[in-house]
Amino acid sequence: MSLTNKLFSLLGFAKPITLKRYNGHNNLPANVLVLNTATQSNEALNQLLTKLKFNVIINNDDLIVKSIESLVIDATSYQGEDSYQTLYKTVHENLKYLSTNARIVLIAKASQPSLSTEENTFSQALVGFSKSLAKEVGRKGSTVNIIFTSTKQINENQKALVAPLRFLLSAKSAFVSGQVVSINNNKNDLTVNKDKQKTAIVTGAAQGIGAAIAEKLSNDGYLVIGVDIEPMKALLTTTMANLSGEAFTLDVSDSSAGEQLIQLGKKLHGFDLIVHNAGITRDKTLGKMPEQWWQQTLNINLLSVMRINKSLLSQNSINSGGRIVCLSSMNGIAGQGGQTNYACSKAGIIGYVASMSRELLTKNITINAVAPGFIETKMTKKMPFAPREMGRRMNALGQGGLPIDVAETVAFFATDDCYAISGQTVRVCGLNMIGA
């Protein structure tokens, strides 16, 4: 055990489990144990899981080996006060069989006016339950997440469940835990021309998280246009050349940025995916912060995103069925001393995607945000020892995430099957222990 691990062991932090990430062969677990808070099994859900190539197990007595890699809890049918007790019993009895790197997904009804007070209360109670359970099983490298949907969507619109189920039960979501994904009522699952190569714009693509996103999308078949500022041109060109992508130097905060991308889009027959990853930090307490630092951070992290999208949408430069993914941050949710400018901009992103999703529904375009927590990059390696190690350890999984974890979540939002998910923010933080 390293000296660092010994120190944190004395402080009560368990040695973190090595996370089982997607390596091209280990994406989905073979078996899924399905539990129900109602008296009867939901056949529509079982059929859907079977279509996704899972071996569906309804009763843990049918498990040949008492090791559960994935657990789906159907909590869509509230049946009175007994539902709370059933939830406890069904999960309590099976936790002892949970393997390392297991995936637990709850499916529940979202709170809505059409439901009774009791049903809405149960739905919200499940959020607290899932986040707390995620912090308990995280020491085994396991995750817990919720999909909010409706019984009608399970029975009549099963396709809307495909993307979140496949992602949250897979190794691609290794650093996503304690999150809620809500399925909207959008039924417009546009048939995409499979023969046409999709085009993606990724800003801030020269290095770090942006480069990981670009590589992931390239591996998924996109023609990637990497965007970065002039001083990063050499590195950007090398990064894109390695991906068979194209480099495009641009300052996203420039007033002409949108028009420049419009002209580029005309040559490429429009864009299918825009990933707004470019961002900066200019840290200082508000009382000592120069006005220039405030304005620069807001311009690059938030206002440029809004301006560029407005320009592209006005000229239909984003194709029907397109996707917009914006990068927010944990600090935009929980706040951070010395980062009022950064947190303001990243919280603004969350509000922006929630609001824009309604406008984009008529254009058959989705918009979502990814909020990373502590991710291992060149920047975090330069942090002082104590803040860096605490940043790594202060989440349910007890370790920092990797750029690929953010990239996998961006790619999830980009899939064709994600047509019914828009206006949402998913944290890629291993579920921070405090703050949010």
Short mmCIF file of C-alpha atoms in Angstrom, two decimals:
data_model
loop_
_atom_site.label_atom_id
_atom_site.label_comp_id
_atom_site.label_asym_id
_atom_site.label_seq_id
_atom_site.Cartn_x
_atom_site.Cartn_y
_atom_site.Cartn_z
CA MET A 1 0.00 0.00 0.00
CA SER A 2 1.36 3.41 -0.96
CA LEU A 3 2.04 6.08 1.66
CA THR A 4 -0.88 8.10 0.28
CA ASN A 5 -3.25 5.15 0.58
CA LYS A 6 -2.03 4.46 4.13
CA LEU A 7 -2.66 8.07 5.09
CA PHE A 8 -6.18 8.08 3.68
CA SER A 9 -6.87 4.67 5.19
CA LEU A 10 -6.13 6.17 8.61
CA LEU A 11 -8.57 8.96 7.78
CA GLY A 12 -11.30 6.42 7.06
CA PHE A 13 -11.06 6.31 3.25
CA ALA A 14 -11.09 2.78 1.86
CA LYS A 15 -8.67 1.85 -0.92
CA PRO A 16 -10.60 2.48 -4.13
CA ILE A 17 -11.69 -0.38 -6.38
CA THR A 18 -10.29 -0.35 -9.91
CA LEU A 19 -13.23 0.68 -12.07
CA LYS A 20 -14.25 -1.62 -14.91
CA ARG A 21 -14.43 0.74 -17.87
CA TYR A 22 -15.44 -0.11 -21.42
CA ASN A 23 -12.57 -1.69 -23.36
CA GLY A 24 -14.42 -2.77 -26.48
CA HIS A 25 -15.42 -6.16 -25.08
CA ASN A 26 -16.86 -5.74 -21.57
CA ASN A 27 -19.62 -3.21 -22.14
CA LEU A 28 -22.79 -4.95 -20.91
CA PRO A 29 -23.25 -7.50 -18.11
CA ALA A 30 -24.77 -10.81 -19.16
CA ASN A 31 -27.34 -11.10 -16.37
CA VAL A 32 -29.84 -8.57 -15.06
CA LEU A 33 -31.78 -9.33 -11.90
CA VAL A 34 -35.12 -7.50 -12.05
CA LEU A 35 -36.87 -6.58 -8.81
CA ASN A 36 -40.30 -5.03 -8.49
CA THR A 37 -41.90 -2.89 -5.79
CA ALA A 38 -45.31 -4.05 -7.06
CA THR A 39 -46.88 -7.47 -6.66
CA GLN A 40 -46.44 -8.46 -10.30
CA SER A 41 -43.50 -8.47 -12.67
CA ASN A 42 -43.60 -5.92 -15.51
CA GLU A 43 -43.50 -8.04 -18.65
CA ALA A 44 -42.94 -5.02 -20.94
CA LEU A 45 -39.74 -4.14 -19.05
CA ASN A 46 -38.55 -7.74 -19.07
CA GLN A 47 -39.12 -7.93 -22.82
CA LEU A 48 -37.19 -4.72 -23.38
CA LEU A 49 -34.20 -5.96 -21.38
CA THR A 50 -34.28 -9.21 -23.32
CA LYS A 51 -34.23 -7.24 -26.60
CA LEU A 52 -31.10 -5.50 -25.30
CA LYS A 53 -29.45 -8.94 -25.11
CA PHE A 54 -29.59 -9.25 -21.32
CA ASN A 55 -30.35 -12.52 -19.59
CA VAL A 56 -33.30 -11.39 -17.45
CA ILE A 57 -33.60 -13.03 -14.05
CA ILE A 58 -36.84 -12.45 -12.15
CA ASN A 59 -36.01 -14.35 -8.98
CA ASN A 60 -32.63 -14.50 -7.25
CA ASP A 61 -33.24 -18.20 -6.66
CA ASP A 62 -32.58 -18.59 -10.41
CA LEU A 63 -29.07 -17.18 -10.10
CA ILE A 64 -26.61 -19.97 -10.82
CA VAL A 65 -23.80 -18.00 -9.22
CA LYS A 66 -24.73 -15.72 -6.36
CA SER A 67 -23.07 -12.68 -7.85
CA ILE A 68 -25.21 -9.86 -9.20
CA GLU A 69 -23.55 -7.65 -11.79
CA SER A 70 -26.65 -5.60 -12.59
CA LEU A 71 -29.88 -4.90 -10.79
CA VAL A 72 -32.96 -3.20 -12.24
CA ILE A 73 -35.61 -2.09 -9.75
CA ASP A 74 -39.01 -1.38 -11.26
CA ALA A 75 -40.62 1.19 -8.95
CA THR A 76 -43.12 2.59 -11.45
CA SER A 77 -46.17 1.16 -9.68
CA TYR A 78 -46.84 2.77 -6.29
CA GLN A 79 -49.16 0.52 -4.30
CA GLY A 80 -49.57 2.38 -1.07
CA GLU A 81 -47.40 2.51 2.02
CA ASP A 82 -46.32 -1.08 1.51
CA SER A 83 -44.20 0.04 -1.46
CA TYR A 84 -41.62 1.51 0.92
CA GLN A 85 -41.35 -1.78 2.80
CA THR A 86 -41.14 -3.76 -0.44
CA LEU A 87 -38.35 -1.49 -1.63
CA TYR A 88 -36.41 -2.17 1.54
CA LYS A 89 -36.92 -5.93 1.45
CA THR A 90 -36.17 -6.51 -2.21
CA VAL A 91 -32.94 -4.50 -2.19
CA HIS A 92 -31.85 -5.50 1.32
CA GLU A 93 -32.08 -9.20 0.50
CA ASN A 94 -29.94 -8.92 -2.62
CA LEU A 95 -27.16 -6.52 -1.63
CA LYS A 96 -25.09 -9.36 -0.17
CA TYR A 97 -24.88 -10.86 -3.67
CA LEU A 98 -23.71 -7.62 -5.31
CA SER A 99 -20.44 -8.01 -7.18
CA THR A 100 -17.80 -5.32 -7.58
CA ASN A 101 -18.43 -2.80 -10.38
CA ALA A 102 -22.14 -3.64 -10.30
CA ARG A 103 -24.82 -1.41 -11.85
CA ILE A 104 -28.10 -0.66 -10.08
CA VAL A 105 -30.80 1.22 -11.99
CA LEU A 106 -34.16 2.25 -10.58
CA ILE A 107 -37.02 2.99 -12.98
CA ALA A 108 -39.71 5.20 -11.50
CA LYS A 109 -42.43 7.66 -12.38
CA ALA A 110 -41.36 11.28 -12.38
CA SER A 111 -43.28 13.63 -10.07
CA GLN A 112 -46.09 15.27 -12.02
CA PRO A 113 -49.44 16.98 -11.37
CA SER A 114 -51.42 14.03 -12.73
CA LEU A 115 -50.13 11.76 -9.96
CA SER A 116 -51.43 11.65 -6.41
CA THR A 117 -49.54 13.28 -3.56
CA GLU A 118 -48.61 9.83 -2.31
CA GLU A 119 -47.17 8.80 -5.68
CA ASN A 120 -45.16 12.02 -6.06
CA THR A 121 -43.83 11.61 -2.53
CA PHE A 122 -42.67 8.09 -3.33
CA SER A 123 -40.90 9.28 -6.49
CA GLN A 124 -38.96 11.95 -4.61
CA ALA A 125 -38.16 9.53 -1.79
CA LEU A 126 -36.49 7.26 -4.33
CA VAL A 127 -34.01 10.05 -5.19
CA GLY A 128 -32.75 10.19 -1.62
CA PHE A 129 -32.74 6.40 -1.44
CA SER A 130 -30.70 5.98 -4.62
CA LYS A 131 -28.11 8.64 -3.76
CA SER A 132 -27.57 7.17 -0.30
CA LEU A 133 -27.36 3.62 -1.64
CA ALA A 134 -24.85 4.83 -4.24
CA LYS A 135 -22.62 6.11 -1.45
CA GLU A 136 -22.84 2.75 0.31
CA VAL A 137 -22.04 0.52 -2.67
CA GLY A 138 -19.49 2.91 -4.19
CA ARG A 139 -16.73 1.37 -2.11
CA LYS A 140 -17.18 -1.73 -4.31
CA GLY A 141 -16.92 0.33 -7.50
CA SER A 142 -20.68 0.00 -8.00
CA THR A 143 -23.13 2.69 -9.10
CA VAL A 144 -26.81 3.53 -8.58
CA ASN A 145 -28.88 5.75 -10.87
CA ILE A 146 -32.55 6.50 -11.59
CA ILE A 147 -34.48 6.68 -14.85
CA PHE A 148 -37.67 8.71 -14.44
CA THR A 149 -40.31 7.71 -16.95
CA SER A 150 -43.96 6.71 -17.09
CA THR A 151 -45.68 3.35 -17.19
CA LYS A 152 -47.00 4.33 -20.62
CA GLN A 153 -43.47 4.77 -21.94
CA ILE A 154 -42.49 1.31 -20.72
CA ASN A 155 -45.55 -0.29 -22.27
CA GLU A 156 -46.00 1.75 -25.46
CA ASN A 157 -42.78 3.67 -26.12
CA GLN A 158 -40.10 1.21 -25.08
CA LYS A 159 -37.56 2.69 -27.49
CA ALA A 160 -37.27 5.78 -25.27
CA LEU A 161 -35.83 3.59 -22.51
CA VAL A 162 -33.20 1.94 -24.69
CA ALA A 163 -30.48 4.62 -24.52
CA PRO A 164 -30.51 5.31 -20.75
CA LEU A 165 -30.83 1.63 -19.82
CA ARG A 166 -28.03 0.57 -22.13
CA PHE A 167 -25.74 3.36 -20.88
CA LEU A 168 -26.42 3.14 -17.13
CA LEU A 169 -26.12 -0.67 -17.08
CA SER A 170 -22.87 -0.59 -19.03
CA ALA A 171 -19.19 -0.15 -18.28
CA LYS A 172 -19.39 3.18 -20.13
CA SER A 173 -21.05 4.76 -17.07
CA ALA A 174 -18.34 3.68 -14.62
CA PHE A 175 -17.97 7.16 -13.07
CA VAL A 176 -21.65 8.16 -13.25
CA SER A 177 -23.53 7.52 -10.02
CA GLY A 178 -26.37 9.02 -8.01
CA GLN A 179 -27.81 10.63 -11.13
CA VAL A 180 -31.34 11.08 -12.44
CA VAL A 181 -32.15 10.75 -16.15
CA SER A 182 -35.68 11.77 -17.12
CA ILE A 183 -37.40 10.65 -20.30
CA ASN A 184 -39.45 13.39 -21.93
CA ASN A 185 -42.66 12.92 -23.87
CA ASN A 186 -40.92 13.47 -27.20
CA LYS A 187 -41.82 10.62 -29.57
CA ASN A 188 -39.96 11.98 -32.57
CA ASP A 189 -37.31 9.31 -33.13
CA LEU A 190 -36.28 10.49 -36.59
CA THR A 191 -34.93 7.77 -38.83
CA VAL A 192 -31.33 8.69 -39.55
CA ASN A 193 -29.60 8.04 -42.85
CA LYS A 194 -27.10 5.37 -41.81
CA ASP A 195 -25.11 5.84 -45.01
CA LYS A 196 -24.25 9.46 -44.19
CA GLN A 197 -21.27 10.09 -41.95
CA LYS A 198 -22.20 12.42 -39.13
CA THR A 199 -20.21 15.57 -38.43
CA ALA A 200 -19.36 16.77 -34.93
CA ILE A 201 -17.88 20.06 -33.73
CA VAL A 202 -15.89 19.84 -30.49
CA THR A 203 -14.57 23.10 -29.02
CA GLY A 204 -11.47 23.12 -26.82
CA ALA A 205 -10.41 19.91 -28.57
CA ALA A 206 -6.63 20.24 -28.55
CA GLN A 207 -6.04 18.43 -25.27
CA GLY A 208 -7.52 17.02 -22.08
CA ILE A 209 -11.25 16.33 -21.91
CA GLY A 210 -11.88 17.93 -25.30
CA ALA A 211 -9.36 15.64 -27.00
CA ALA A 212 -10.89 12.60 -25.27
CA ILE A 213 -14.36 13.61 -26.49
CA ALA A 214 -13.04 14.08 -30.03
CA GLU A 215 -11.35 10.65 -29.97
CA LYS A 216 -14.47 8.93 -28.63
CA LEU A 217 -16.70 10.49 -31.28
CA SER A 218 -14.21 9.61 -34.00
CA ASN A 219 -14.23 6.00 -32.81
CA ASP A 220 -18.04 6.13 -32.99
CA GLY A 221 -17.84 7.07 -36.65
CA TYR A 222 -18.12 10.87 -36.63
CA LEU A 223 -16.11 13.21 -38.78
CA VAL A 224 -14.78 15.40 -35.98
CA ILE A 225 -13.96 19.07 -36.45
CA GLY A 226 -11.76 20.07 -33.53
CA VAL A 227 -11.88 23.75 -32.57
CA ASP A 228 -9.36 25.62 -30.45
CA ILE A 229 -7.59 28.98 -30.21
CA GLU A 230 -4.61 30.04 -32.33
CA PRO A 231 -1.93 29.40 -29.62
CA MET A 232 -3.12 25.76 -29.53
CA LYS A 233 -3.04 25.32 -33.32
CA ALA A 234 -0.02 23.00 -33.49
CA LEU A 235 -1.32 20.69 -30.78
CA LEU A 236 -4.86 20.80 -32.21
CA THR A 237 -3.58 19.89 -35.67
CA THR A 238 -1.66 16.90 -34.29
CA THR A 239 -4.63 15.74 -32.19
CA MET A 240 -7.04 15.92 -35.13
CA ALA A 241 -4.58 14.27 -37.53
CA ASN A 242 -4.40 11.27 -35.21
CA LEU A 243 -8.20 10.98 -35.41
CA SER A 244 -8.52 11.59 -39.14
CA GLY A 245 -10.41 14.72 -38.14
CA GLU A 246 -10.04 18.34 -39.12
CA ALA A 247 -8.58 21.24 -37.13
CA PHE A 248 -10.29 24.63 -37.13
CA THR A 249 -8.71 27.52 -35.20
CA LEU A 250 -11.28 29.83 -33.65
CA ASP A 251 -11.76 31.94 -30.54
CA VAL A 252 -15.27 30.97 -29.47
CA SER A 253 -15.69 34.26 -27.61
CA ASP A 254 -15.10 36.27 -30.81
CA SER A 255 -18.25 38.01 -32.04
CA SER A 256 -17.79 36.41 -35.48
CA ALA A 257 -17.42 32.84 -34.16
CA GLY A 258 -20.97 31.85 -35.03
CA GLU A 259 -20.72 33.18 -38.58
CA GLN A 260 -17.41 31.39 -39.12
CA LEU A 261 -18.98 28.10 -38.07
CA ILE A 262 -21.99 28.75 -40.30
CA GLN A 263 -19.70 29.09 -43.30
CA LEU A 264 -17.90 25.89 -42.32
CA GLY A 265 -21.23 24.12 -41.93
CA LYS A 266 -22.28 25.04 -45.46
CA LYS A 267 -19.30 23.12 -46.81
CA LEU A 268 -20.16 20.09 -44.68
CA HIS A 269 -23.95 20.04 -45.22
CA GLY A 270 -24.58 21.07 -41.64
CA PHE A 271 -23.56 19.69 -38.26
CA ASP A 272 -25.08 16.71 -36.46
CA LEU A 273 -23.46 17.32 -33.09
CA ILE A 274 -22.07 20.40 -31.33
CA VAL A 275 -20.03 19.82 -28.16
CA HIS A 276 -19.33 23.06 -26.28
CA ASN A 277 -16.30 22.00 -24.26
CA ALA A 278 -14.09 25.13 -24.43
CA GLY A 279 -13.71 26.77 -21.04
CA ILE A 280 -11.32 28.60 -18.74
CA THR A 281 -10.83 29.31 -15.05
CA ARG A 282 -9.69 32.64 -13.66
CA ASP A 283 -9.77 32.03 -9.91
CA LYS A 284 -9.87 34.81 -7.34
CA THR A 285 -12.17 35.75 -4.51
CA LEU A 286 -14.82 38.15 -5.75
CA GLY A 287 -13.46 41.04 -3.71
CA LYS A 288 -10.06 40.72 -5.42
CA MET A 289 -11.17 39.60 -8.87
CA PRO A 290 -10.32 41.93 -11.79
CA GLU A 291 -13.32 42.79 -13.93
CA GLN A 292 -11.50 41.39 -16.96
CA TRP A 293 -11.29 37.95 -15.35
CA TRP A 294 -15.00 38.00 -14.61
CA GLN A 295 -15.96 39.01 -18.13
CA GLN A 296 -13.51 36.68 -19.86
CA THR A 297 -14.74 33.64 -17.94
CA LEU A 298 -18.41 34.41 -18.59
CA ASN A 299 -17.74 35.14 -22.27
CA ILE A 300 -15.95 31.87 -22.98
CA ASN A 301 -17.80 29.47 -20.69
CA LEU A 302 -21.39 30.65 -21.15
CA LEU A 303 -22.13 33.62 -23.39
CA SER A 304 -20.19 32.24 -26.38
CA VAL A 305 -22.19 29.01 -26.15
CA MET A 306 -25.45 30.94 -26.30
CA ARG A 307 -24.30 33.20 -29.12
CA ILE A 308 -22.90 30.38 -31.28
CA ASN A 309 -26.01 28.23 -30.87
CA LYS A 310 -28.26 31.18 -31.71
CA SER A 311 -26.30 31.81 -34.90
CA LEU A 312 -26.22 28.17 -36.00
CA LEU A 313 -29.90 27.63 -35.29
CA SER A 314 -30.92 30.79 -37.13
CA GLN A 315 -29.32 29.41 -40.31
CA ASN A 316 -30.40 25.79 -39.75
CA SER A 317 -26.74 24.79 -39.53
CA ILE A 318 -27.61 22.04 -37.06
CA ASN A 319 -29.37 19.22 -38.89
CA SER A 320 -32.73 17.80 -37.86
CA GLY A 321 -32.09 15.03 -35.37
CA GLY A 322 -29.01 16.92 -34.20
CA ARG A 323 -27.56 17.04 -30.72
CA ILE A 324 -26.04 19.84 -28.62
CA VAL A 325 -23.99 18.92 -25.55
CA CYS A 326 -22.59 21.59 -23.22
CA LEU A 327 -19.97 21.16 -20.51
CA SER A 328 -21.00 22.39 -17.08
CA SER A 329 -19.21 21.53 -13.83
CA MET A 330 -19.77 20.23 -10.31
CA ASN A 331 -18.72 23.68 -9.12
CA GLY A 332 -21.64 25.14 -11.02
CA ILE A 333 -23.89 22.98 -8.84
CA ALA A 334 -22.18 23.14 -5.45
CA GLY A 335 -20.23 26.42 -5.79
CA GLN A 336 -16.59 26.96 -4.88
CA GLY A 337 -14.80 29.73 -3.05
CA GLY A 338 -12.66 31.79 -5.40
CA GLN A 339 -14.73 30.72 -8.40
CA THR A 340 -17.78 32.98 -8.45
CA ASN A 341 -17.13 33.69 -12.14
CA TYR A 342 -16.63 30.04 -13.09
CA ALA A 343 -19.51 28.73 -10.98
CA CYS A 344 -21.78 31.45 -12.35
CA SER A 345 -20.97 30.46 -15.92
CA LYS A 346 -21.33 26.73 -15.34
CA ALA A 347 -24.59 27.07 -13.41
CA GLY A 348 -25.81 29.25 -16.26
CA ILE A 349 -25.15 26.36 -18.65
CA ILE A 350 -27.49 24.16 -16.62
CA GLY A 351 -30.27 26.74 -16.76
CA TYR A 352 -29.62 27.38 -20.43
CA VAL A 353 -30.00 23.75 -21.56
CA ALA A 354 -33.14 23.32 -19.45
CA SER A 355 -34.73 26.36 -21.06
CA MET A 356 -33.50 25.77 -24.63
CA SER A 357 -34.78 22.19 -24.70
CA ARG A 358 -38.37 23.42 -25.07
CA GLU A 359 -37.48 25.64 -28.01
CA LEU A 360 -35.47 22.92 -29.75
CA LEU A 361 -38.19 20.29 -29.43
CA THR A 362 -39.92 21.65 -32.56
CA LYS A 363 -36.63 21.38 -34.48
CA ASN A 364 -36.06 17.77 -33.43
CA ILE A 365 -32.79 18.75 -31.73
CA THR A 366 -31.83 17.80 -28.18
CA ILE A 367 -29.62 19.77 -25.81
CA ASN A 368 -28.07 18.44 -22.61
CA ALA A 369 -25.16 19.15 -20.28
CA VAL A 370 -22.42 17.08 -18.69
CA ALA A 371 -21.02 18.27 -15.35
CA PRO A 372 -17.62 16.72 -14.55
CA GLY A 373 -16.29 16.45 -11.03
CA PHE A 374 -12.63 15.70 -10.29
CA ILE A 375 -11.17 14.42 -13.56
CA GLU A 376 -7.52 13.38 -13.90
CA THR A 377 -5.94 15.83 -16.38
CA LYS A 378 -2.67 17.73 -16.75
CA MET A 379 -4.35 20.59 -14.89
CA THR A 380 -5.26 18.51 -11.83
CA LYS A 381 -1.74 17.03 -11.69
CA LYS A 382 -0.46 20.55 -11.04
CA MET A 383 -2.71 21.01 -7.99
CA PRO A 384 -1.15 21.02 -4.50
CA PHE A 385 -0.98 17.55 -2.96
CA ALA A 386 -3.67 17.89 -0.27
CA PRO A 387 -6.43 19.48 -2.41
CA ARG A 388 -5.66 17.05 -5.22
CA GLU A 389 -5.89 13.94 -3.05
CA MET A 390 -9.05 15.17 -1.30
CA GLY A 391 -10.60 15.93 -4.68
CA ARG A 392 -9.91 12.38 -5.74
CA ARG A 393 -11.22 10.73 -2.60
CA MET A 394 -14.31 12.81 -1.80
CA ASN A 395 -16.77 10.85 -3.88
CA ALA A 396 -18.58 7.54 -3.51
CA LEU A 397 -16.08 5.72 -5.74
CA GLY A 398 -13.08 7.11 -3.85
CA GLN A 399 -11.04 8.17 -6.88
CA GLY A 400 -10.78 10.69 -9.68
CA GLY A 401 -12.50 10.17 -12.99
CA LEU A 402 -10.81 10.00 -16.38
CA PRO A 403 -11.44 12.14 -19.48
CA ILE A 404 -12.97 9.08 -21.16
CA ASP A 405 -15.71 9.06 -18.49
CA VAL A 406 -16.82 12.51 -19.62
CA ALA A 407 -16.46 11.51 -23.26
CA GLU A 408 -18.64 8.42 -22.82
CA THR A 409 -21.42 10.54 -21.29
CA VAL A 410 -21.22 13.06 -24.12
CA ALA A 411 -21.44 10.17 -26.60
CA PHE A 412 -24.49 8.83 -24.73
CA PHE A 413 -26.33 12.12 -25.21
CA ALA A 414 -25.27 12.10 -28.88
CA THR A 415 -26.82 8.75 -29.79
CA ASP A 416 -29.88 8.49 -32.04
CA ASP A 417 -31.74 6.57 -29.33
CA CYS A 418 -31.41 9.55 -26.96
CA TYR A 419 -34.17 11.46 -28.78
CA ALA A 420 -36.42 11.61 -25.69
CA ILE A 421 -33.79 13.03 -23.32
CA SER A 422 -33.26 16.79 -23.45
CA GLY A 423 -32.72 19.72 -21.11
CA GLN A 424 -30.87 17.64 -18.54
CA THR A 425 -27.55 17.73 -16.73
CA VAL A 426 -25.74 14.54 -15.75
CA ARG A 427 -22.84 14.75 -13.32
CA VAL A 428 -19.74 12.68 -14.03
CA CYS A 429 -18.27 12.90 -10.57
CA GLY A 430 -18.46 9.47 -8.94
CA LEU A 431 -21.16 11.08 -6.72
CA ASN A 432 -19.48 13.71 -4.60
CA MET A 433 -19.80 12.95 -0.90
CA ILE A 434 -20.62 16.54 0.11
CA GLY A 435 -21.75 19.76 -1.54
CA ALA A 436 -24.37 18.45 -3.98
#
